Tab-separated table of C-alpha atoms in Angstrom:
chain	number	residue	atom	x	y	z
U	1	MET	CA	0.000	0.000	0.000
U	2	PRO	CA	1.479	3.364	-0.935
U	3	ALA	CA	2.560	5.594	1.895
U	4	ILE	CA	0.131	8.326	2.803
U	5	PRO	CA	1.605	11.584	4.094
U	6	ALA	CA	0.683	12.157	7.720
U	7	ARG	CA	0.581	15.925	7.510
U	8	HIS	CA	1.401	18.787	5.228
U	9	ASP	CA	3.067	21.678	7.054
U	10	GLY	CA	1.125	24.204	5.044
U	11	PRO	CA	-0.001	25.188	1.594
U	12	LYS	CA	2.319	24.237	-1.232
U	13	PRO	CA	3.612	27.446	-2.804
U	14	ILE	CA	2.893	27.841	-6.484
U	15	ALA	CA	6.210	27.759	-8.295
U	16	PRO	CA	6.975	30.753	-10.519
U	17	GLU	CA	6.883	28.594	-13.625
U	18	GLN	CA	3.331	27.553	-12.711
U	19	ARG	CA	2.055	31.134	-12.527
U	20	PRO	CA	0.305	32.530	-15.600
U	21	PRO	CA	2.542	34.846	-17.592
U	22	ALA	CA	2.092	38.474	-16.704
U	23	ASP	CA	2.453	39.676	-20.286
U	24	GLY	CA	-0.661	41.506	-21.393
U	25	GLY	CA	-1.890	42.053	-17.833
U	26	TRP	CA	-5.373	41.035	-16.785
U	27	ARG	CA	-6.757	40.972	-20.336
U	28	GLY	CA	-3.813	38.945	-21.589
U	29	ARG	CA	-4.319	36.314	-18.884
U	30	MET	CA	-8.082	36.135	-19.260
U	31	PHE	CA	-8.254	34.008	-22.444
U	32	GLU	CA	-4.855	32.321	-22.318
U	33	SER	CA	-6.145	28.727	-22.294
U	34	PHE	CA	-8.161	29.280	-25.486
U	35	GLY	CA	-4.865	29.327	-27.355
U	36	ASP	CA	-4.697	25.554	-26.773
U	37	ARG	CA	-6.715	23.555	-29.340
U	38	ASN	CA	-6.949	20.716	-26.827
U	39	PHE	CA	-8.710	22.933	-24.316
U	40	ARG	CA	-11.078	24.310	-26.958
U	41	TRP	CA	-12.462	20.822	-27.672
U	42	PHE	CA	-12.714	20.052	-23.957
U	43	TYR	CA	-14.537	23.360	-23.547
U	44	ALA	CA	-17.003	22.546	-26.357
U	45	SER	CA	-17.800	19.233	-24.669
U	46	MET	CA	-18.417	21.009	-21.377
U	47	LEU	CA	-20.806	23.452	-23.075
U	48	GLY	CA	-22.910	20.590	-24.430
U	49	GLN	CA	-23.077	18.880	-21.054
U	50	MET	CA	-23.900	22.050	-19.145
U	51	ALA	CA	-26.634	23.031	-21.608
U	52	SER	CA	-28.327	19.724	-20.837
U	53	LEU	CA	-27.873	19.993	-17.076
U	54	ASN	CA	-29.241	23.526	-16.885
U	55	MET	CA	-32.289	22.728	-18.979
U	56	GLN	CA	-32.835	19.617	-16.887
U	57	ASN	CA	-32.783	21.518	-13.580
U	58	LEU	CA	-35.547	23.708	-14.948
U	59	VAL	CA	-37.754	21.146	-16.695
U	60	ARG	CA	-37.496	18.422	-14.043
U	61	GLY	CA	-38.484	20.853	-11.298
U	62	TYR	CA	-41.230	22.345	-13.439
U	63	LEU	CA	-42.760	18.932	-14.241
U	64	THR	CA	-42.491	17.811	-10.624
U	65	PHE	CA	-44.337	20.864	-9.328
U	66	GLU	CA	-46.900	20.583	-12.142
U	67	LEU	CA	-47.595	16.941	-11.257
U	68	THR	CA	-47.611	17.328	-7.454
U	69	GLY	CA	-47.745	21.011	-6.419
U	70	SER	CA	-45.486	20.046	-3.501
U	71	TYR	CA	-42.179	21.422	-2.213
U	72	ALA	CA	-41.627	18.078	-0.479
U	73	ALA	CA	-41.943	16.346	-3.873
U	74	LEU	CA	-39.372	18.760	-5.333
U	75	GLY	CA	-37.039	17.848	-2.502
U	76	THR	CA	-37.693	14.140	-3.062
U	77	VAL	CA	-36.663	14.351	-6.728
U	78	PHE	CA	-33.322	15.814	-5.726
U	79	LEU	CA	-33.004	13.314	-2.871
U	80	VAL	CA	-33.183	10.294	-5.172
U	81	ASN	CA	-30.741	12.020	-7.513
U	82	ALA	CA	-28.345	12.468	-4.594
U	83	ILE	CA	-28.459	8.921	-3.190
U	84	PRO	CA	-26.349	7.219	-5.890
U	85	GLY	CA	-24.049	10.227	-5.921
U	86	LEU	CA	-23.287	9.735	-2.238
U	87	GLY	CA	-22.935	5.962	-2.604
U	88	LEU	CA	-20.826	5.840	-5.764
U	89	ALA	CA	-18.855	9.100	-5.896
U	90	LEU	CA	-15.798	7.789	-4.047
U	91	TYR	CA	-15.708	4.724	-6.288
U	92	GLY	CA	-15.940	7.070	-9.254
U	93	GLY	CA	-12.885	8.821	-7.851
U	94	VAL	CA	-11.050	5.495	-7.489
U	95	LEU	CA	-11.874	4.666	-11.106
U	96	ALA	CA	-10.591	8.088	-12.216
U	97	ASP	CA	-7.304	7.437	-10.368
U	98	ARG	CA	-6.871	3.940	-11.815
U	99	VAL	CA	-7.788	4.174	-15.506
U	100	LYS	CA	-5.220	5.136	-18.115
U	101	ASN	CA	-7.532	7.548	-19.950
U	102	ARG	CA	-10.186	9.354	-17.920
U	103	LYS	CA	-11.742	10.658	-21.116
U	104	ASN	CA	-13.324	7.256	-21.823
U	105	ILE	CA	-15.323	7.389	-18.574
U	106	VAL	CA	-16.745	10.800	-19.458
U	107	PHE	CA	-17.497	9.785	-23.051
U	108	VAL	CA	-19.606	6.778	-22.035
U	109	GLY	CA	-21.309	8.606	-19.160
U	110	GLN	CA	-22.565	11.397	-21.391
U	111	LEU	CA	-24.014	8.904	-23.890
U	112	LEU	CA	-25.873	7.156	-21.051
U	113	ASN	CA	-27.317	10.495	-19.921
U	114	ALA	CA	-28.410	11.165	-23.508
U	115	GLY	CA	-30.366	7.900	-23.526
U	116	ASN	CA	-31.963	8.765	-20.178
U	117	ALA	CA	-33.144	12.176	-21.417
U	118	PHE	CA	-34.492	10.725	-24.656
U	119	ALA	CA	-36.518	8.095	-22.750
U	120	VAL	CA	-38.126	10.725	-20.497
U	121	GLY	CA	-38.936	12.824	-23.563
U	122	LEU	CA	-40.797	9.887	-25.101
U	123	LEU	CA	-42.831	9.448	-21.896
U	124	VAL	CA	-43.793	13.130	-21.880
U	125	LEU	CA	-44.647	13.051	-25.591
U	126	ALA	CA	-46.875	10.012	-25.054
U	127	ASP	CA	-48.593	11.805	-22.128
U	128	VAL	CA	-47.848	8.922	-19.735
U	129	LEU	CA	-45.216	10.588	-17.556
U	130	ALA	CA	-45.712	10.023	-13.838
U	131	PHE	CA	-43.850	11.375	-10.833
U	132	GLU	CA	-42.274	7.939	-10.369
U	133	HIS	CA	-40.669	8.191	-13.817
U	134	LEU	CA	-38.953	11.421	-12.813
U	135	LEU	CA	-37.681	9.735	-9.659
U	136	LEU	CA	-36.250	6.799	-11.625
U	137	ALA	CA	-34.634	9.036	-14.244
U	138	GLY	CA	-33.080	11.194	-11.523
U	139	PHE	CA	-31.747	8.127	-9.700
U	140	LEU	CA	-30.129	6.700	-12.838
U	141	GLN	CA	-28.609	10.015	-13.832
U	142	GLY	CA	-27.245	10.495	-10.326
U	143	GLY	CA	-25.454	7.157	-10.581
U	144	VAL	CA	-23.940	7.974	-13.968
U	145	ASN	CA	-22.776	11.408	-12.834
U	146	ALA	CA	-21.260	9.983	-9.648
U	147	ILE	CA	-18.963	7.810	-11.767
U	148	MET	CA	-18.354	10.345	-14.551
U	149	MET	CA	-17.862	13.722	-12.858
U	150	PRO	CA	-14.714	12.944	-10.802
U	151	ALA	CA	-13.016	11.869	-14.032
U	152	ARG	CA	-14.093	15.051	-15.859
U	153	GLN	CA	-12.828	17.261	-13.050
U	154	ALA	CA	-9.561	15.342	-12.703
U	155	MET	CA	-8.974	15.659	-16.471
U	156	MET	CA	-8.492	19.417	-16.303
U	157	PRO	CA	-4.769	19.483	-15.368
U	158	GLU	CA	-4.141	16.754	-17.962
U	159	VAL	CA	-5.778	18.878	-20.640
U	160	VAL	CA	-4.141	22.258	-19.911
U	161	GLY	CA	-1.294	21.590	-17.460
U	162	MET	CA	-0.825	23.126	-14.028
U	163	ARG	CA	0.451	26.536	-15.154
U	164	ARG	CA	-2.837	27.465	-16.838
U	165	LEU	CA	-5.072	25.664	-14.343
U	166	MET	CA	-6.629	28.708	-12.649
U	167	ASN	CA	-7.309	30.356	-15.988
U	168	ALA	CA	-8.789	27.170	-17.455
U	169	VAL	CA	-11.017	26.483	-14.436
U	170	ALA	CA	-12.331	30.059	-14.510
U	171	LEU	CA	-12.924	29.953	-18.285
U	172	ASN	CA	-14.690	26.634	-17.814
U	173	ALA	CA	-16.901	28.279	-15.203
U	174	ALA	CA	-17.502	31.263	-17.498
U	175	GLY	CA	-18.644	28.925	-20.271
U	176	ARG	CA	-20.827	27.003	-17.868
U	177	ASP	CA	-22.419	30.235	-16.707
U	178	SER	CA	-22.835	31.535	-20.252
U	179	VAL	CA	-24.854	28.418	-20.954
U	180	ARG	CA	-26.789	28.943	-17.747
U	181	LEU	CA	-27.524	32.441	-18.992
U	182	LEU	CA	-29.100	31.140	-22.200
U	183	ALA	CA	-30.282	27.573	-21.632
U	184	PRO	CA	-32.840	28.102	-18.837
U	185	ALA	CA	-34.469	31.066	-20.553
U	186	LEU	CA	-34.619	29.079	-23.788
U	187	GLY	CA	-35.957	26.090	-21.883
U	188	GLY	CA	-38.650	28.151	-20.171
U	189	PHE	CA	-39.874	29.588	-23.468
U	190	LEU	CA	-39.711	26.175	-25.194
U	191	ILE	CA	-41.852	24.649	-22.443
U	192	ALA	CA	-44.392	27.422	-22.926
U	193	TRP	CA	-44.355	27.137	-26.747
U	194	PHE	CA	-43.774	23.454	-27.545
U	195	GLY	CA	-44.038	21.447	-24.323
U	196	ALA	CA	-41.537	19.687	-22.075
U	197	ALA	CA	-40.939	16.649	-24.330
U	198	TRP	CA	-38.907	18.676	-26.827
U	199	ILE	CA	-36.674	19.988	-24.050
U	200	TYR	CA	-35.695	16.413	-23.225
U	201	PHE	CA	-34.981	15.599	-26.870
U	202	LEU	CA	-32.824	18.710	-27.109
U	203	MET	CA	-30.989	17.662	-23.947
U	204	ALA	CA	-30.277	14.251	-25.459
U	205	GLY	CA	-28.791	15.976	-28.498
U	206	PHE	CA	-26.545	18.164	-26.355
U	207	TYR	CA	-25.262	15.155	-24.398
U	208	THR	CA	-24.454	13.360	-27.655
U	209	PHE	CA	-22.584	16.410	-28.936
U	210	ALA	CA	-20.647	16.566	-25.645
U	211	SER	CA	-19.405	13.009	-26.158
U	212	ALA	CA	-18.436	13.644	-29.786
U	213	ALA	CA	-16.469	16.787	-28.864
U	214	LEU	CA	-14.291	14.758	-26.497
U	215	LEU	CA	-12.900	12.563	-29.272
U	216	PRO	CA	-10.112	14.996	-30.356
U	217	VAL	CA	-9.102	15.802	-26.759
U	218	ARG	CA	-5.617	14.670	-25.720
U	219	THR	CA	-4.952	14.179	-22.002
U	220	ASP	CA	-1.164	14.340	-21.812
U	221	ALA	CA	-0.607	18.041	-21.059
U	222	LEU	CA	0.284	17.282	-17.434
U	223	GLU	CA	2.755	14.598	-18.489
U	224	SER	CA	4.536	16.830	-20.954
U	225	GLU	CA	4.607	19.736	-18.502
U	226	ASP	CA	5.906	17.712	-15.563
U	227	SER	CA	8.097	15.423	-17.713
U	228	ALA	CA	6.623	12.469	-15.843
U	229	PRO	CA	3.657	10.160	-16.456
U	230	ARG	CA	0.531	10.564	-14.386
U	231	ARG	CA	0.695	8.455	-11.278
U	232	ARG	CA	-2.099	5.924	-10.959
U	233	THR	CA	-3.197	4.078	-7.860
U	234	THR	CA	-2.667	0.323	-7.843
U	235	ALA	CA	-5.174	-0.319	-5.065
U	236	GLY	CA	-8.751	-1.103	-5.881
U	237	GLY	CA	-12.188	-0.969	-4.352
U	238	LEU	CA	-12.531	-0.318	-0.631
U	239	THR	CA	-8.764	-0.192	-0.035
U	240	ALA	CA	-8.345	2.706	-2.469
U	241	VAL	CA	-11.329	4.511	-0.930
U	242	LYS	CA	-9.779	4.205	2.541
U	243	GLU	CA	-6.424	5.437	1.262
U	244	GLY	CA	-8.079	8.483	-0.254
U	245	LEU	CA	-10.037	9.295	2.905
U	246	ARG	CA	-6.912	8.949	5.052
U	247	TYR	CA	-5.028	11.262	2.726
U	248	MET	CA	-7.777	13.910	2.877
U	249	ALA	CA	-8.036	13.681	6.667
U	250	ALA	CA	-4.254	13.997	7.146
U	251	ASN	CA	-3.658	16.801	4.638
U	252	THR	CA	-3.879	20.179	6.385
U	253	VAL	CA	-4.969	21.918	3.178
U	254	MET	CA	-7.418	19.360	1.784
U	255	GLN	CA	-9.220	18.902	5.088
U	256	PRO	CA	-10.471	22.490	5.602
U	257	MET	CA	-11.033	23.010	1.872
U	258	LEU	CA	-13.248	19.969	1.444
U	259	VAL	CA	-15.148	20.487	4.701
U	260	SER	CA	-15.820	24.122	3.807
U	261	THR	CA	-16.919	23.422	0.221
U	262	VAL	CA	-19.450	20.833	1.395
U	263	ALA	CA	-20.751	22.969	4.270
U	264	PHE	CA	-21.101	26.054	2.073
U	265	ALA	CA	-22.888	24.074	-0.659
U	266	LEU	CA	-25.425	22.671	1.822
U	267	LEU	CA	-26.432	26.234	2.723
U	268	ALA	CA	-26.007	27.956	-0.665
U	269	MET	CA	-27.525	25.568	-3.210
U	270	PRO	CA	-31.049	24.614	-2.031
U	271	TYR	CA	-32.600	27.866	-3.264
U	272	VAL	CA	-31.719	26.912	-6.863
U	273	PHE	CA	-33.349	23.506	-6.531
U	274	LEU	CA	-36.507	25.029	-5.050
U	275	MET	CA	-36.726	27.824	-7.621
U	276	PRO	CA	-39.594	26.285	-9.679
U	277	GLY	CA	-41.832	26.209	-6.629
U	278	TRP	CA	-40.590	29.623	-5.465
U	279	VAL	CA	-41.508	31.307	-8.742
U	280	ALA	CA	-44.946	29.707	-8.772
U	281	SER	CA	-45.945	30.216	-5.133
U	282	VAL	CA	-43.944	33.234	-3.892
U	283	LEU	CA	-43.613	35.350	-7.049
U	284	ASN	CA	-46.839	34.071	-8.692
U	285	GLU	CA	-45.142	33.781	-12.089
U	286	GLY	CA	-44.905	31.088	-14.802
U	287	PRO	CA	-42.188	29.094	-16.630
U	288	ALA	CA	-40.965	32.021	-18.752
U	289	LYS	CA	-40.082	34.087	-15.654
U	290	LEU	CA	-38.578	30.961	-14.087
U	291	GLY	CA	-36.228	30.654	-17.049
U	292	ILE	CA	-35.307	34.335	-16.814
U	293	LEU	CA	-34.334	34.019	-13.151
U	294	PHE	CA	-32.177	30.966	-13.841
U	295	SER	CA	-30.502	32.925	-16.615
U	296	LEU	CA	-29.892	35.946	-14.399
U	297	ILE	CA	-28.083	33.729	-11.916
U	298	GLY	CA	-25.940	32.782	-14.903
U	299	VAL	CA	-25.303	36.479	-15.682
U	300	GLY	CA	-23.831	36.991	-12.237
U	301	SER	CA	-21.831	33.783	-12.323
U	302	LEU	CA	-20.448	34.673	-15.746
U	303	ALA	CA	-19.325	38.107	-14.527
U	304	GLY	CA	-17.653	36.565	-11.491
U	305	ALA	CA	-15.937	33.844	-13.512
U	306	VAL	CA	-14.552	36.339	-16.067
U	307	LEU	CA	-13.023	38.384	-13.240
U	308	ILE	CA	-11.412	35.266	-11.761
U	309	ALA	CA	-10.038	34.188	-15.156
U	310	GLY	CA	-7.872	37.302	-15.304
U	311	MET	CA	-6.618	37.159	-11.711
U	312	GLU	CA	-3.161	36.169	-10.644
U	313	PRO	CA	-2.988	33.204	-8.222
U	314	ARG	CA	-2.726	35.298	-5.065
U	315	ARG	CA	-4.867	35.608	-1.920
U	316	ARG	CA	-7.308	33.121	-3.381
U	317	GLY	CA	-8.331	31.690	0.000
U	318	MET	CA	-9.401	35.123	1.229
U	319	LEU	CA	-11.288	35.814	-2.003
U	320	TYR	CA	-12.998	32.431	-1.712
U	321	LEU	CA	-14.371	33.245	1.740
U	322	ALA	CA	-15.373	36.763	0.660
U	323	ALA	CA	-17.361	35.321	-2.271
U	324	VAL	CA	-19.241	32.981	0.081
U	325	ALA	CA	-20.089	35.884	2.414
U	326	LEU	CA	-21.359	37.911	-0.563
U	327	GLN	CA	-23.625	35.062	-1.629
U	328	GLY	CA	-24.985	34.794	1.902
U	329	VAL	CA	-25.917	38.493	1.992
U	330	ALA	CA	-27.547	38.294	-1.447
U	331	LEU	CA	-29.599	35.253	-0.427
U	332	MET	CA	-30.942	37.162	2.572
U	333	GLY	CA	-32.327	39.716	0.130
U	334	PHE	CA	-33.658	36.957	-2.107
U	335	ALA	CA	-35.550	35.381	0.800
U	336	ALA	CA	-37.128	38.713	1.751
U	337	SER	CA	-38.478	39.543	-1.743
U	338	ASP	CA	-41.789	38.430	-3.244
U	339	ILE	CA	-41.640	40.785	-6.249
U	340	PHE	CA	-40.081	39.538	-9.476
U	341	TRP	CA	-38.383	42.806	-10.472
U	342	ILE	CA	-36.736	43.074	-7.057
U	343	THR	CA	-35.704	39.432	-7.051
U	344	ALA	CA	-34.168	39.664	-10.546
U	345	PRO	CA	-31.163	41.906	-9.699
U	346	ILE	CA	-30.631	40.087	-6.393
U	347	VAL	CA	-30.086	36.728	-8.094
U	348	VAL	CA	-27.403	38.333	-10.282
U	349	ILE	CA	-25.432	39.048	-7.088
U	350	THR	CA	-25.990	35.496	-5.814
U	351	GLY	CA	-24.498	34.313	-9.098
U	352	ILE	CA	-21.370	36.429	-8.599
U	353	GLY	CA	-20.877	34.917	-5.157
U	354	GLU	CA	-21.481	31.436	-6.491
U	355	ALA	CA	-18.811	31.896	-9.187
U	356	GLY	CA	-16.250	32.719	-6.539
U	357	ARG	CA	-17.322	29.856	-4.309
U	358	MET	CA	-17.268	27.224	-7.050
U	359	SER	CA	-14.361	28.392	-9.238
U	360	LEU	CA	-11.951	29.347	-6.479
U	361	GLY	CA	-12.862	26.272	-4.441
U	362	ASN	CA	-12.180	24.053	-7.468
U	363	VAL	CA	-8.857	25.635	-8.388
U	364	LEU	CA	-7.586	25.662	-4.795
U	365	VAL	CA	-8.299	21.956	-4.402
U	366	GLN	CA	-6.748	21.140	-7.796
U	367	SER	CA	-3.656	23.252	-7.044
U	368	TYR	CA	-2.784	21.612	-3.739
U	369	VAL	CA	-3.824	17.954	-4.194
U	370	ASP	CA	-1.205	15.288	-4.944
U	371	ASP	CA	-1.904	13.881	-8.390
U	372	GLU	CA	-2.143	10.266	-7.233
U	373	TYR	CA	-5.233	11.188	-5.194
U	374	ARG	CA	-6.722	13.741	-7.574
U	375	GLY	CA	-9.703	11.654	-8.716
U	376	ARG	CA	-10.722	10.656	-5.202
U	377	VAL	CA	-10.345	14.185	-3.851
U	378	MET	CA	-12.364	15.616	-6.733
U	379	SER	CA	-15.052	12.992	-6.099
U	380	VAL	CA	-15.495	14.431	-2.603
U	381	PHE	CA	-15.411	17.977	-3.983
U	382	MET	CA	-18.115	17.073	-6.514
U	383	MET	CA	-20.112	15.311	-3.785
U	384	GLN	CA	-21.197	18.735	-2.589
U	385	ARG	CA	-23.942	18.761	-5.225
U	386	SER	CA	-25.300	15.394	-4.099
U	387	LEU	CA	-25.161	16.453	-0.467
U	388	ALA	CA	-26.926	19.688	-1.353
U	389	SER	CA	-29.593	17.671	-3.168
U	390	LEU	CA	-29.971	15.532	-0.059
U	391	GLY	CA	-30.220	18.667	2.056
U	392	THR	CA	-32.837	20.063	-0.317
U	393	PHE	CA	-35.132	17.169	0.585
U	394	PHE	CA	-35.144	18.276	4.217
U	395	VAL	CA	-35.293	21.943	3.228
U	396	GLY	CA	-38.331	21.158	1.070
U	397	VAL	CA	-40.041	19.390	3.967
U	398	LEU	CA	-39.283	22.302	6.319
U	399	ALA	CA	-40.466	24.788	3.698
U	400	SER	CA	-43.811	22.977	3.523
U	401	VAL	CA	-44.191	23.456	7.287
U	402	PHE	CA	-42.622	26.847	8.048
U	403	GLY	CA	-42.721	28.568	4.665
U	404	VAL	CA	-40.070	28.637	1.988
U	405	GLN	CA	-39.019	32.257	2.570
U	406	ALA	CA	-38.290	31.659	6.253
U	407	ILE	CA	-36.203	28.560	5.529
U	408	ILE	CA	-34.160	30.104	2.706
U	409	GLY	CA	-33.584	33.174	4.882
U	410	ALA	CA	-32.270	30.986	7.712
U	411	LEU	CA	-29.887	29.201	5.324
U	412	ALA	CA	-28.631	32.564	4.026
U	413	VAL	CA	-27.836	33.796	7.523
U	414	GLY	CA	-26.060	30.525	8.276
U	415	LEU	CA	-23.974	30.834	5.093
U	416	PHE	CA	-22.820	34.358	5.940
U	417	VAL	CA	-22.003	33.462	9.545
U	418	LEU	CA	-20.068	30.346	8.513
U	419	ALA	CA	-17.977	32.337	5.999
U	420	CYS	CA	-17.103	34.849	8.724
U	421	VAL	CA	-16.201	32.060	11.156
U	422	GLY	CA	-13.940	30.499	8.517
U	423	PHE	CA	-12.224	33.832	7.870
U	424	PHE	CA	-11.442	34.559	11.510
U	425	THR	CA	-10.689	31.033	12.782
U	426	THR	CA	-9.154	29.029	9.885
U	427	ALA	CA	-5.818	30.613	9.014
U	428	THR	CA	-4.809	27.777	6.666
U	429	LEU	CA	-7.850	28.408	4.493
U	430	ARG	CA	-7.677	32.200	4.653
U	431	GLU	CA	-3.976	32.298	3.710
U	432	LEU	CA	-4.112	29.993	0.657
U	433	ASP	CA	-2.520	31.625	-2.381
């Protein structure tokens, strides 16, 4: 069994050769990774996948609330999506650390998600869709994503190398948020004009495109940059899972980063999952306005991601905590508003905070993890979405009892307080560069 480091004395400094070149200043750094053809194909694949995911968040929630009219049912859909993610994510990380080419895992996973979306579309088109079908589709997709997403995240340094990692992660987030800007609004209008079935068929097409765009992607950038092959774990199954967990628990950087990302996600993400019910019951609006709000979150996230793409890798831990605090304050305003035109600018600010939380959290974990454990660490990082989905089940139940505005407001306060506690009490996290 490979030795696992007991402790790290502190954050690994980023070597000068790993820093983005300063030539051209902020604007010159912003689009650096797009000069790499390899990254452009990887980016196109990500756009296809994220278009599907964003449309799905909208249409699945819309159909669930249409069929049941229940916040608890909305929470249940995300619960069953989270269960396989929690059960299989670490094994997905082990697989990402063992296979020679992580791209193959992502390629197959996206094709399976395409088939899932197409099947649901047929059920909607035939007018036989039931709530149970949405539960089954969510469960299957959660299992596929649990295996696929650690490999996709761990691919990033292999695609662009460590020197451009922060830029590439931020550009990836900017593309994701550009899609979130367009896809939900398009989805909302398509539901209103053509019906939900055609959204699912479009999602299947985007997933298929995402797989095809991966074919030209080479995953040897890290090898050529480090002049050494990627290290792969030789352990399998439960042994490799235990090794990964021991590594994360012993590493003084990974431990606070992963705990904070999960805790912040549990408080910050439920409002997105409950948005279909929020728009219908609090704002008294329909699917078109629902799509607009999802897109406005994307506007804020895009603005935040573009700013991060041009930053130098300095004081990133402090910026990470500041972004979380900003999102907490914005969510307090969101919870207090029941007027669409007041809510609209507020969700832009929540998107800016979310960009900092997600992008900086991702790049900090990727920058400080040892490559042998990258897949398993990223599986825990990606588990935040499944845990947030699980938390949304309980949030949905509480919202049915106490009111959704009161519950979202309480989560917002908790998010802000936790960010402040992290800033003043966790020096390792605050001082990450």
